[in-house]
Short mmCIF file of C-alpha atoms in Angstrom, two decimals:
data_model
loop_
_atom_site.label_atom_id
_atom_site.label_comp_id
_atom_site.label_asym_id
_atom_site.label_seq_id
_atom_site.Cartn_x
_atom_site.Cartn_y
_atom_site.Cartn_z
CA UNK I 268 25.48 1.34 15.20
CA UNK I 269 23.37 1.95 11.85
CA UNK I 270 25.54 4.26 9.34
CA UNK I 271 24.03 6.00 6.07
CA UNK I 272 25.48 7.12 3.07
CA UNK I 273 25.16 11.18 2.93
CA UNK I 274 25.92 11.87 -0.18
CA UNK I 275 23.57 9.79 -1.06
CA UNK I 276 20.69 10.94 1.15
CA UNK I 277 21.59 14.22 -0.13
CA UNK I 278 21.02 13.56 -3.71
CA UNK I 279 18.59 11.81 -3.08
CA UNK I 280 17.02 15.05 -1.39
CA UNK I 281 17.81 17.16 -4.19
CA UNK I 282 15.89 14.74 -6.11
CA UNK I 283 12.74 14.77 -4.79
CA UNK I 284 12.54 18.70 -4.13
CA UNK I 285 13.30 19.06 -7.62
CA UNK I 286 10.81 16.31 -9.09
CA UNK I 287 7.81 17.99 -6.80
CA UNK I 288 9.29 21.60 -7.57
CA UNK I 289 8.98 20.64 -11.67
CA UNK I 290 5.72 18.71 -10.93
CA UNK I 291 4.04 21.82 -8.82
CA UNK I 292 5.46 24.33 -11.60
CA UNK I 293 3.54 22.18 -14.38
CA UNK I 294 0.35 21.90 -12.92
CA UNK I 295 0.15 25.30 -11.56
CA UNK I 296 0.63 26.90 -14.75
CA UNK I 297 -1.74 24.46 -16.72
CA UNK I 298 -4.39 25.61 -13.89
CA UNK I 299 -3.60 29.49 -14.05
CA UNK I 300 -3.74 28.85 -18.07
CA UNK I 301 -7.24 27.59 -17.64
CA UNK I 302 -8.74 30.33 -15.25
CA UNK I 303 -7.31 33.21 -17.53
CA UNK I 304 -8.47 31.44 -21.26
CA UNK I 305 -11.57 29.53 -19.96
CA UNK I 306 -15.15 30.23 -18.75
CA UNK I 307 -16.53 27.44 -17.14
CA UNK I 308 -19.42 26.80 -14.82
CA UNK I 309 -17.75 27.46 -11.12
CA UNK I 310 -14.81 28.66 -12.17
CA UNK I 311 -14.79 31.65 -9.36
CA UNK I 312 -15.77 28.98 -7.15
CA UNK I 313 -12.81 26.48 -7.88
CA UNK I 314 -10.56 29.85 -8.40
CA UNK I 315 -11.49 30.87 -4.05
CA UNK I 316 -10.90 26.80 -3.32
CA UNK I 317 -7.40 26.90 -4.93
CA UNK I 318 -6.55 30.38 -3.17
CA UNK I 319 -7.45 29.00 0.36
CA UNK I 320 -5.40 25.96 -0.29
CA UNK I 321 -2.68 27.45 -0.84
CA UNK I 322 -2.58 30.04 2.29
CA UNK I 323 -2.97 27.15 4.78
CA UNK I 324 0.32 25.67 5.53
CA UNK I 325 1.21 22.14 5.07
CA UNK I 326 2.34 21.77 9.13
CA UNK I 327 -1.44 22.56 9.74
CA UNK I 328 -2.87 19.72 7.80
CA UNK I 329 -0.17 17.09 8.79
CA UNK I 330 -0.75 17.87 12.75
CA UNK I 331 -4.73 16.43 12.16
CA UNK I 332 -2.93 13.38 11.13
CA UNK I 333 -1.54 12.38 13.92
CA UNK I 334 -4.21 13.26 16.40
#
């Protein structure tokens, strides 16, 4: 019978939503910093790209995957 250490798995949980919580956090910002201060070639274009992105869920792209 195989046995694992919850605590453990739990923290290590914790970890990892926290690391890609801090790590989304920071990059979002430095990209909404950059589409309100700069004007760059494409910028609307990039802007639309990072909008769709972010409405389609991550359950969507994993289930291509596997097929």
């Amino acid at each position: 019978s195989s046995s694992f250490d919850v605590p453990k798995v739990f923290a290590n949980s914790l970890l990892v939503a926290f690391v890609n919580s801090l790590l989304g956090i920071t990059l979002m910002f430095l990209a909404a910093y950059a589409f309100a201060i700069y004007d760059f070639k494409g910028k609307r274009l990039l802007f639309i790209i990072c909008i769709v992105a972010m409405m389609i869920p991550g359950n969507v792209i994993i289930i291509n995957k596997f097929i």
